[in-house]
Coordinates of C-alpha atoms in Angstrom, one line a residue:
X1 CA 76.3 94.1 99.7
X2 CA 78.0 91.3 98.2
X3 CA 81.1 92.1 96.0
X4 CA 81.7 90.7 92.4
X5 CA 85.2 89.8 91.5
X6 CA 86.8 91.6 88.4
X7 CA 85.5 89.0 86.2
X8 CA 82.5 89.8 87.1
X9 CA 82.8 93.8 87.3
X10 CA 83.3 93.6 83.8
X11 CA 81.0 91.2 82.7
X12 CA 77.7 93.0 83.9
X13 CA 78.3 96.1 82.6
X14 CA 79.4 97.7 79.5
X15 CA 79.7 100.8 80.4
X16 CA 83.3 102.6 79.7
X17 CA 85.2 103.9 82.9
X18 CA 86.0 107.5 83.3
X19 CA 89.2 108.4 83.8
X20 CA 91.7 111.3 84.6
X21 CA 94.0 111.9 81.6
X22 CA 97.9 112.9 81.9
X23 CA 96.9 116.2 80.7
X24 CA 94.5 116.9 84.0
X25 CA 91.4 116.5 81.4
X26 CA 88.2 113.8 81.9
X27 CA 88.6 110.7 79.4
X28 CA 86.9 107.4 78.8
X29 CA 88.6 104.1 78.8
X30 CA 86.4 102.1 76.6
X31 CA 85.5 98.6 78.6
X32 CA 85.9 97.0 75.4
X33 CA 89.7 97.8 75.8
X34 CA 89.8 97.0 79.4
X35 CA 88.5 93.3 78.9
X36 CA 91.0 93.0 76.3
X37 CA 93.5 94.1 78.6
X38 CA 92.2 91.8 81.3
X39 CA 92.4 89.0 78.9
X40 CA 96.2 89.6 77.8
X41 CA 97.7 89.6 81.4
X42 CA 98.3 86.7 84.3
X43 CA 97.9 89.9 86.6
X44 CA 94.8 91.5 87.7
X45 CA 92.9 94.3 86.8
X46 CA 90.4 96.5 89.5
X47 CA 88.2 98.7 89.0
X48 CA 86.4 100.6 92.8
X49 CA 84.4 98.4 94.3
X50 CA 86.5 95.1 93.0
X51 CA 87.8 93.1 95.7
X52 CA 91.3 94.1 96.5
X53 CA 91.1 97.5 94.8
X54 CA 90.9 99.1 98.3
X55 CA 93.9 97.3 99.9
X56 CA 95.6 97.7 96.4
X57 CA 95.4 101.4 96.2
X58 CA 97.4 102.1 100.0
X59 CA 101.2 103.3 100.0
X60 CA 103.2 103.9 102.3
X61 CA 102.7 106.9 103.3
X62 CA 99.2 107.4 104.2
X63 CA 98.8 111.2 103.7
X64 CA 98.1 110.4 100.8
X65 CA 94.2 109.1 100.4
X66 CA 94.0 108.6 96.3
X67 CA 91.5 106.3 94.1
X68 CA 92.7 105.0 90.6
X69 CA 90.3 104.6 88.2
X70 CA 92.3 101.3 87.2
X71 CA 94.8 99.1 89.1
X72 CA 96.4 96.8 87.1
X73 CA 98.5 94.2 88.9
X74 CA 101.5 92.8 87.2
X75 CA 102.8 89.8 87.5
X76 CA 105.4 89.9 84.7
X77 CA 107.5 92.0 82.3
X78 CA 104.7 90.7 79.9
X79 CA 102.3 91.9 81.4
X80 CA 104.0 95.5 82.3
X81 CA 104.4 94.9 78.4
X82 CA 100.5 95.7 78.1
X83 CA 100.1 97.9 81.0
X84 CA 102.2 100.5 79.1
X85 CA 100.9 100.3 76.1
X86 CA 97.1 100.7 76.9
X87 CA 98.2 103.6 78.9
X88 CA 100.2 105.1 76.1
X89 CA 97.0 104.4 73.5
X90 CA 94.6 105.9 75.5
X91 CA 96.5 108.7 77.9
X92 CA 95.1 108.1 81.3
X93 CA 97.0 109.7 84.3
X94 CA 100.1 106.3 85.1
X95 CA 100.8 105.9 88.1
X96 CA 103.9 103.3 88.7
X97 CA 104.0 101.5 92.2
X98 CA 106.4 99.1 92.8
X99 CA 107.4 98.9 96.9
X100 CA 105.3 102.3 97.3
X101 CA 107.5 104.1 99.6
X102 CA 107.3 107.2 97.5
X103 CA 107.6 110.4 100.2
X104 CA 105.3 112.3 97.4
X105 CA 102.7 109.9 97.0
X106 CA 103.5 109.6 93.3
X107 CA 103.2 106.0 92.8
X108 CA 99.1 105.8 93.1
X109 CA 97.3 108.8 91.4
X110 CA 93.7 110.2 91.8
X111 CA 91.1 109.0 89.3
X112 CA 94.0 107.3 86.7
X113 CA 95.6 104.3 85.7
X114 CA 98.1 102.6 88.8
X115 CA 100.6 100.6 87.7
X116 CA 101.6 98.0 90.4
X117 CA 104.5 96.2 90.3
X118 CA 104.2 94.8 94.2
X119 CA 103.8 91.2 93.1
X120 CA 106.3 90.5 91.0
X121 CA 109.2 90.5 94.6
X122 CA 111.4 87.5 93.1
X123 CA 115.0 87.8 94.6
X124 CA 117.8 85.6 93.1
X125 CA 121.3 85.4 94.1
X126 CA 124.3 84.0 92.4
X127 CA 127.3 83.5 94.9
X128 CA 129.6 82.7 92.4
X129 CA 129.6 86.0 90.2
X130 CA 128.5 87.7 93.4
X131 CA 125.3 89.1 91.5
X132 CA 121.8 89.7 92.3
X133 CA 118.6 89.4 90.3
X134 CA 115.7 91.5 92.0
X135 CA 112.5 92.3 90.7
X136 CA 110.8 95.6 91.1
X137 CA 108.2 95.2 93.2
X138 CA 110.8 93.9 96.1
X139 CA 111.9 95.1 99.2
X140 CA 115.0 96.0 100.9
X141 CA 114.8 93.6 104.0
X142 CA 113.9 90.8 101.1
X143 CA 117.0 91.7 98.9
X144 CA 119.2 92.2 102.3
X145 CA 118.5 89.3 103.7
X146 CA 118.8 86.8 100.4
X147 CA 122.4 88.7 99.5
X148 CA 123.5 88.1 103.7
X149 CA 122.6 84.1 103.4
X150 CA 125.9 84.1 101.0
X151 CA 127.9 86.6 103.2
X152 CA 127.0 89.5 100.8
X153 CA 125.4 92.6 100.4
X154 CA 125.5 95.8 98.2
X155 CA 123.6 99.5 99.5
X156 CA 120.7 99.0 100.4
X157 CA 118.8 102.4 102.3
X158 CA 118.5 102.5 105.6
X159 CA 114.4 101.0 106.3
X160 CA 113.3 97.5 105.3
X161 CA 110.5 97.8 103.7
X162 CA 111.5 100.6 101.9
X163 CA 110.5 99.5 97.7
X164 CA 114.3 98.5 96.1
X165 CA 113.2 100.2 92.5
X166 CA 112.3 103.9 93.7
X167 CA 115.6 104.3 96.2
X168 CA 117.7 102.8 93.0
X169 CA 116.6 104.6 90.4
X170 CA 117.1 107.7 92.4
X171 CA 120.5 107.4 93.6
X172 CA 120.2 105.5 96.7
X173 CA 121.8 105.7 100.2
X174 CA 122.3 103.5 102.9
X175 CA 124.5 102.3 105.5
X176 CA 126.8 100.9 103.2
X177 CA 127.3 103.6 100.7
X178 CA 130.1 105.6 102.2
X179 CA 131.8 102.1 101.2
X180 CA 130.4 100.8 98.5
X181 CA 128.6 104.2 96.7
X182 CA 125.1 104.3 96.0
X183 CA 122.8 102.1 95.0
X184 CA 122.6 103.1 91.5
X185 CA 126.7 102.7 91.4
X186 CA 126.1 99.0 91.6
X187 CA 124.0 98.2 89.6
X188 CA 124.8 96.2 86.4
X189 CA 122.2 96.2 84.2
X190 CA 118.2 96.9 84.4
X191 CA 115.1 95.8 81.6
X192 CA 113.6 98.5 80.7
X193 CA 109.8 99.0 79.6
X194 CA 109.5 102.7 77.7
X195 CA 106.7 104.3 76.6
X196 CA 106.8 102.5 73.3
X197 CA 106.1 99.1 75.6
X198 CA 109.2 98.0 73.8
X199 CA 111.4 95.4 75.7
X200 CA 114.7 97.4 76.7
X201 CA 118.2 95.9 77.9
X202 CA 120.4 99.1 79.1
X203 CA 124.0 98.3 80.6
X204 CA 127.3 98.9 80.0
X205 CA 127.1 97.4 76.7
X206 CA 123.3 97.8 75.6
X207 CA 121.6 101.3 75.6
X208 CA 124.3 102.6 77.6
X209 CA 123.0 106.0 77.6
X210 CA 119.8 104.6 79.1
X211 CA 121.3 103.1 81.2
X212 CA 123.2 106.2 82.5
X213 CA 120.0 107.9 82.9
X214 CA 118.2 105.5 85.3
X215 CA 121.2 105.3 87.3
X216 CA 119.7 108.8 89.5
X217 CA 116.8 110.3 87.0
X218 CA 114.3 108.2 88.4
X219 CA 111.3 107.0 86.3
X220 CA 111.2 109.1 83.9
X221 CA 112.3 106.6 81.0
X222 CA 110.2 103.7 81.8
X223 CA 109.1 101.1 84.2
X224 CA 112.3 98.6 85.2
X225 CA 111.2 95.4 85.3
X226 CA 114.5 93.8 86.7
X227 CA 117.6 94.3 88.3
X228 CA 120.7 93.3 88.1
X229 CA 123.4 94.1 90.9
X230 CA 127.1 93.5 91.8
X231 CA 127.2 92.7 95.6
X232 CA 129.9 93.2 97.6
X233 CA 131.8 90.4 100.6
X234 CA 130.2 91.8 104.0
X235 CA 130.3 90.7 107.4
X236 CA 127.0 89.9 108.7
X237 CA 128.5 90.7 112.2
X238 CA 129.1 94.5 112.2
X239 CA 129.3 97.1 115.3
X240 CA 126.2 99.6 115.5
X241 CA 123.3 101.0 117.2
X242 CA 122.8 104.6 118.5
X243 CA 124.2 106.6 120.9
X244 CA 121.6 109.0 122.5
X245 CA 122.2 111.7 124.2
X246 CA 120.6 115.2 125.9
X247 CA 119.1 117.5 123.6
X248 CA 121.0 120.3 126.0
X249 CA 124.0 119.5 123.9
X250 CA 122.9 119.7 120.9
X251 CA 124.8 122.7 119.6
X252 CA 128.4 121.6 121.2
X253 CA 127.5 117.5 119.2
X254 CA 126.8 118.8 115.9
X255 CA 129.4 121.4 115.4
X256 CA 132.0 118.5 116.7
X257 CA 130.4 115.9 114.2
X258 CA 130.6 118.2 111.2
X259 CA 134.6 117.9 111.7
X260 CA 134.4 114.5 113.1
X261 CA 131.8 113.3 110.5
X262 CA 134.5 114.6 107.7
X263 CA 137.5 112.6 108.6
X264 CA 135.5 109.9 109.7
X265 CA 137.2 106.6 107.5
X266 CA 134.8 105.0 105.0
X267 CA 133.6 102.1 107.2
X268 CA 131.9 104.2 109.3
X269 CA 128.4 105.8 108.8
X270 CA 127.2 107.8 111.6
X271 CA 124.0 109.7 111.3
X272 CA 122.5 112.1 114.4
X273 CA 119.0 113.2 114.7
X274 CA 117.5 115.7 116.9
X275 CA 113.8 113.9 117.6
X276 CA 111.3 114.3 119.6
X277 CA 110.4 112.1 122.6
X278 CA 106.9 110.1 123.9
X279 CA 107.3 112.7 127.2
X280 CA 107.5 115.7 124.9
X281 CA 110.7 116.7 125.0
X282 CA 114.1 115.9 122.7
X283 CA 117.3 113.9 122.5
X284 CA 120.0 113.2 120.1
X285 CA 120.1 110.4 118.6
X286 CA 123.5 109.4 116.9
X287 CA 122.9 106.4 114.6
X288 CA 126.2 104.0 114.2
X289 CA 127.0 101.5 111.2
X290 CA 130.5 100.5 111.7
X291 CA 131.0 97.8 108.4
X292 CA 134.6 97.5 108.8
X293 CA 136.9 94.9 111.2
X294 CA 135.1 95.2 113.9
X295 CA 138.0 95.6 116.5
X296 CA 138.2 98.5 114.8
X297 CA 134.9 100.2 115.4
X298 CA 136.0 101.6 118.5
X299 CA 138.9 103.3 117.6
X300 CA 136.5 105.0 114.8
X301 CA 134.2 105.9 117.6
X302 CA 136.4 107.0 120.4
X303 CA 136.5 110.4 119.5
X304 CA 133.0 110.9 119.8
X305 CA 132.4 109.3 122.7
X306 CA 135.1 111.2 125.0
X307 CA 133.8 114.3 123.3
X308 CA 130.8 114.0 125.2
X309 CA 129.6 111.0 127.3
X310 CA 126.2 109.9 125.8
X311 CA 123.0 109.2 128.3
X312 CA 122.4 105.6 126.8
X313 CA 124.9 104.0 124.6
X314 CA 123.3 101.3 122.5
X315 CA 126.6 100.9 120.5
X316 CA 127.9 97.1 120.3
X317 CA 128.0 93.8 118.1
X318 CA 124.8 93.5 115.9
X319 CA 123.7 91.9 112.5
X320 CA 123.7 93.9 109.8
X321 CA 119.8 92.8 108.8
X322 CA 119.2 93.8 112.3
X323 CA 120.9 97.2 111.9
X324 CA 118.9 97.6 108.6
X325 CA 115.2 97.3 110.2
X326 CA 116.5 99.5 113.4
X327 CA 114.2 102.8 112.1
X328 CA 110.9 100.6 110.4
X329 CA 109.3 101.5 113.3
X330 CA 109.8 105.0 113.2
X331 CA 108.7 105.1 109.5
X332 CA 106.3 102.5 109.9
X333 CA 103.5 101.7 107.0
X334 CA 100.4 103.3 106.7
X335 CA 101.6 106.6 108.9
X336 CA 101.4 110.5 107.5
X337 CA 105.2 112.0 106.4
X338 CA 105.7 115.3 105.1
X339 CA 110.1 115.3 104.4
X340 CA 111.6 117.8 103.1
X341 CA 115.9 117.1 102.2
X342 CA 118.7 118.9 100.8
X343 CA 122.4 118.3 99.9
X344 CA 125.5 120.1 101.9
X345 CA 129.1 120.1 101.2
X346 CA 129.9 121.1 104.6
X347 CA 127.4 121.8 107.5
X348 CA 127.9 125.1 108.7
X349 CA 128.4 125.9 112.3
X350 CA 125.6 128.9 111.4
X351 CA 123.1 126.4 110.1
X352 CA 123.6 124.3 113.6
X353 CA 122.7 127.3 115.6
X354 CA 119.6 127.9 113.4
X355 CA 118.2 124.7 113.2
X356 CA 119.1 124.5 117.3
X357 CA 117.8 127.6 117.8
X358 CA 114.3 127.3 115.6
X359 CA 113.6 123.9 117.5
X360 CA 114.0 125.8 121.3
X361 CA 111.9 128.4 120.4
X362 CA 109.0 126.7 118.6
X363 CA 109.5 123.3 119.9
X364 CA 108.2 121.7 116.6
X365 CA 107.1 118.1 116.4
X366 CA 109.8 117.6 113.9
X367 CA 112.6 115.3 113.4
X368 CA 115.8 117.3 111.7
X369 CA 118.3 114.6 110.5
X370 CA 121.7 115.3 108.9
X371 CA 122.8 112.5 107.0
X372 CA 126.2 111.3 106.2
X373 CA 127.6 111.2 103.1
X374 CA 130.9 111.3 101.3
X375 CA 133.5 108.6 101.0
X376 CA 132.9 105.8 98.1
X377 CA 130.1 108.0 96.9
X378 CA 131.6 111.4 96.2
X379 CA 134.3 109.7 94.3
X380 CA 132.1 108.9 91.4
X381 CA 132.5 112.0 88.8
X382 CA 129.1 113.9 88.7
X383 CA 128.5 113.1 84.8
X384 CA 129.4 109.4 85.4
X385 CA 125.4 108.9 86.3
X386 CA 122.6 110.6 86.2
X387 CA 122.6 111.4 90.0
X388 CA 124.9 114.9 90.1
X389 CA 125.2 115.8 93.8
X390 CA 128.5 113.4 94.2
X391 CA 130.1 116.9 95.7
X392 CA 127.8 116.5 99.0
X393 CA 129.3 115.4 102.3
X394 CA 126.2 115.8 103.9
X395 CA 122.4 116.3 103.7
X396 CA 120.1 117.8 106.1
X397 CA 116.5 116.2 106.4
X398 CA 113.3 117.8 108.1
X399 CA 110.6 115.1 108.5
X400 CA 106.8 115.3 110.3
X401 CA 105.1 112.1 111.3
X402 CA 101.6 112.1 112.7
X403 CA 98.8 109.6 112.5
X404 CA 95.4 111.3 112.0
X405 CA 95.0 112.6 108.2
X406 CA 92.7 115.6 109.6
X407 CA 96.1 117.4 110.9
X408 CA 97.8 117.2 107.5
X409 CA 97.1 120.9 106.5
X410 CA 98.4 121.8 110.2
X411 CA 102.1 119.4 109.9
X412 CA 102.9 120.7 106.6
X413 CA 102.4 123.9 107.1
X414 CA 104.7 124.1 110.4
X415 CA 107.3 121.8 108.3
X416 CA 107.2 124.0 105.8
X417 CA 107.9 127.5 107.5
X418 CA 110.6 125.6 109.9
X419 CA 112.2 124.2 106.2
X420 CA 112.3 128.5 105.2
X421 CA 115.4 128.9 107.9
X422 CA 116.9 126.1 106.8
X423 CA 116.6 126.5 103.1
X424 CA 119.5 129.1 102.6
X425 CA 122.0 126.5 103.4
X426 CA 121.1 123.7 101.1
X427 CA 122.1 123.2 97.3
X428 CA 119.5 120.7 95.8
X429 CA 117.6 117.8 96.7
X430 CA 117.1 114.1 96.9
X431 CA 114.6 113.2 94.0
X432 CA 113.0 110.5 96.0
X433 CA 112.1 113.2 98.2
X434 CA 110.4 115.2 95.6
X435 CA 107.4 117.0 96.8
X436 CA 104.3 119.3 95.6
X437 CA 106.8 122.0 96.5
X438 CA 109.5 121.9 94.0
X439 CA 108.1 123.5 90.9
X440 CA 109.6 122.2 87.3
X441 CA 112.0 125.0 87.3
X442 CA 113.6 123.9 90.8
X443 CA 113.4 119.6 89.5
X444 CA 115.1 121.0 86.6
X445 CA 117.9 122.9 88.1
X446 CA 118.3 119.9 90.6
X447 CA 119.9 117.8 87.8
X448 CA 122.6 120.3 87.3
X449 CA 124.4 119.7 84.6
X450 CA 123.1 116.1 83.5
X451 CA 119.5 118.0 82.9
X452 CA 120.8 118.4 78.5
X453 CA 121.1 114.7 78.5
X454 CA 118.2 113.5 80.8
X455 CA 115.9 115.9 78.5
X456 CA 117.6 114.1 75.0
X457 CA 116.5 110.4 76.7
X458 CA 113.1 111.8 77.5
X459 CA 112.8 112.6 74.4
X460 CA 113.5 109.2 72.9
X461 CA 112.0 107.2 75.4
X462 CA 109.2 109.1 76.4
X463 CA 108.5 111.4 74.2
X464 CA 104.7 112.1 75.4
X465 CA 105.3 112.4 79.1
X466 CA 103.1 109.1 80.2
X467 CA 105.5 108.8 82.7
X468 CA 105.2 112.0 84.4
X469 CA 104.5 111.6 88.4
X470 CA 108.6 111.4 89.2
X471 CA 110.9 114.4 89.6
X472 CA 109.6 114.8 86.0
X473 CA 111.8 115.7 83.5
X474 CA 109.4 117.3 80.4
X475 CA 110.2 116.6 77.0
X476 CA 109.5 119.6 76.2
X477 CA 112.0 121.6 78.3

């Protein structure tokens, strides 16, 4: 059966589209309103059954098997402009996608209205003021490897195709950010689209309490439309790779890399893993970013590697942009991911034997990462942005990855009951790494302290909750 394009679609019938609202209830979207809306943008609009809608409506993480009612496909602020406000008039479930990495799934919807920023990926640097220009729909190999042409870079995550809008306006961490802080630290200014589909500068200067909100509450103000960051001088020639080594040792590595992870100097970002392996077994995986001079990098790692000798040692000379698509594979598009994260000051010689322990006697196909945080990043004050957890030296990340969508019940339910040991231990979570299973009162208390004034910007920017599918913060409490 031949399809029609959107033109088309909404040409032969008048018929208005049904529609999930934000408030869970069935609505109509009058197809009066939706050719108007067609008419207004240089974007595209799809319905099911359009050609592109099927392609259009896949994220990252393919768990996650969801149909819009309406895609609409931005290719400007104007037309993100008209996006919001149709959704605001008319109260369908939004949906904003931009490089639709999102762990929850959050950025398409069942049965609403997806916002999709994926086309608009323009990437400008100026050398001279050392500043980039991104645009939301972007990715982080795009923005890495623009900023490295001029011998610069700023924090970037740690997997290229990972969207640059969701890991900024969460916090952001990367290989860089025990140097240069998080994402969100260097960023310099953002456009803003709230729910009013008003046109919004925040910075330093302009709506600097906006500003300070998207800098780690994620989207709950609006959809950013561009933005604006301070890069940094780097070396596109660092030291890096990963040392691997038997999961026999496991205990004796991480209870030495909690102290050596601690005095560890900035330049270095060092990350182990325990993972499984294609012969069913498990290794440890020590990931290795050394940014700084790089006859240095082995002084920085010498400790470590007469600790214990590793089984393979990958460590050496390697491009930065190289370093930066080393785990794409592992998270590669398309697969299923069930993570669950959370924030440690120190890690605990008793959470190394549990997490050890738990892994020998149920043998879980799990990765558990602990990632490594501090330096440049902890010395921003907690209040300075909206991201509070500036206090954590460390975080500990539990992640399943399968391919066949019928064993999602089984994977998330053997995450979840190996996440229950290691639970105790943590204080709080990544809000990229929001899932079904935080309820409000756990998002809430997860902003610590910045919760009074996050909930005071909801208010003003969004006072009706269209944008809701984030770590959400309510406007009404």
């Amino acid at each position: 059966m031949r399809r029609v394009g959107v033109a088309g679609a909404l040409a032969k019938t008048s018929a208005d589209v049904p529609a999930m609202g934000g408030d869970g209830r069935q609505i109509a979207l009058p197809r009066s309103d939706l050719d108007q809306l067609r008419a207004s943008i240089r974007g595209l609009v799809l319905l099911p059954g359009n050609e592109g809608y099927e392609q259009a409506r896949k994220v990252w993480n393919g768990s996650f098997d969801r149909r819009p009612a309406i895609i609409v496909r931005c290719a400007g602020a104007a037309d993100v402009i008209e996006t919001v406000r149709f959704a605001a008039a008319h109260g369908p479930l939004l949906a904003v996608r931009a490089g639709g990495h999102s762990m929850s799934g959050q950025s398409v919807c069942e049965g609403g209205l997806m916002l999709d920023l994926s086309m608009m990926r323009g990437v400008r640097i100026d050398p001279l003021q050392q500043v980039a220009y991104v645009q939301p729909g972007s990715l982080l190999g795009e923005f890495d490897r623009e900023a490295q042409s001029f011998g610069l870079a700023t924090t970037a995550g740690t997997v290229s195709h990972t969207g640059v809008a969701g890991l900024t306006l969460g916090g952001g961490f990367g290989r860089l950010s025990r140097s240069y802080g998080l994402t969100c630290d260097n960023l310099r200014s953002v456009d803003v689209i709230p729910a009013s589909g008003k046109f919004t500068v925040a910075n330093a200067r302009e709506n600097p309490e906006l500003f300070w909100g998207v800098r780690g509450g994620g989207g709950n103000f609006g959809v950013v439309t561009s933005f604006e960051y301070q890069l940094r001088p780097t070396r596109s020639m660092m030291v890096g790779g990963a040392l691997i080594y038997p999961f026999s040792q496991a205990r004796e590595l991480l209870k030495f890399y909690a102290d050596f992870a601690r005095a560890a100097p900035d330049e270095l970002w060092i990350e182990p893993a325990i993972v499984p392996t294609s012969d069913g077994s498990r290794e440890v995986v020590f990931s290795v970013c050394y940014s700084g001079e790089p006859s240095d990098a082995e002084a920085a790692l010498r400790p470590l590697r007469a600790f214990r000798k590793p089984n393979k040692d990958h460590v050496g000379p390697a491009r930065y942009i190289d370093l930066q698509t080393s785990s794409d594979e592992v998270f590669a598009y398309g697969r299923c991911y069930y993570v669950k994260q959370g924030f440690l000051e120190r890690i605990q010689p008793e959470l190394v034997d549990v997490v050890v322990e738990h892994i020998e006697r149920t043998q879980p196909a799990l990765v558990v990462g602990f990632l490594h945080l501090g330096g440049a990043q902890s010395r921003v004050a907690a209040a300075a942005t909206a991201f509070p957890h500036r206090n954590a030296q460390h975080g500990i990340l539990l992640a399943s990855i399968w391919s066949d969508r019928s064993e999602s019940a089984a994977r998330i339910d053997t995450a979840r009951s190996s996440w229950r040991v290691i639970e105790p231990y943590v204080r709080g979570f990544y809000v990229n790494d929001v899932t079904a299973d935080h309820t409000q009162q756990t998002i809430s208390e997860n902003y610590g302290s910045n919760f009074a004034r996050l909930l005071a910007l909801k208010r003003k920017y969004d006072p009706h909750n269209l944008f809701r599918l984030n770590a959400n913060v309510p406007p009404n409490g």
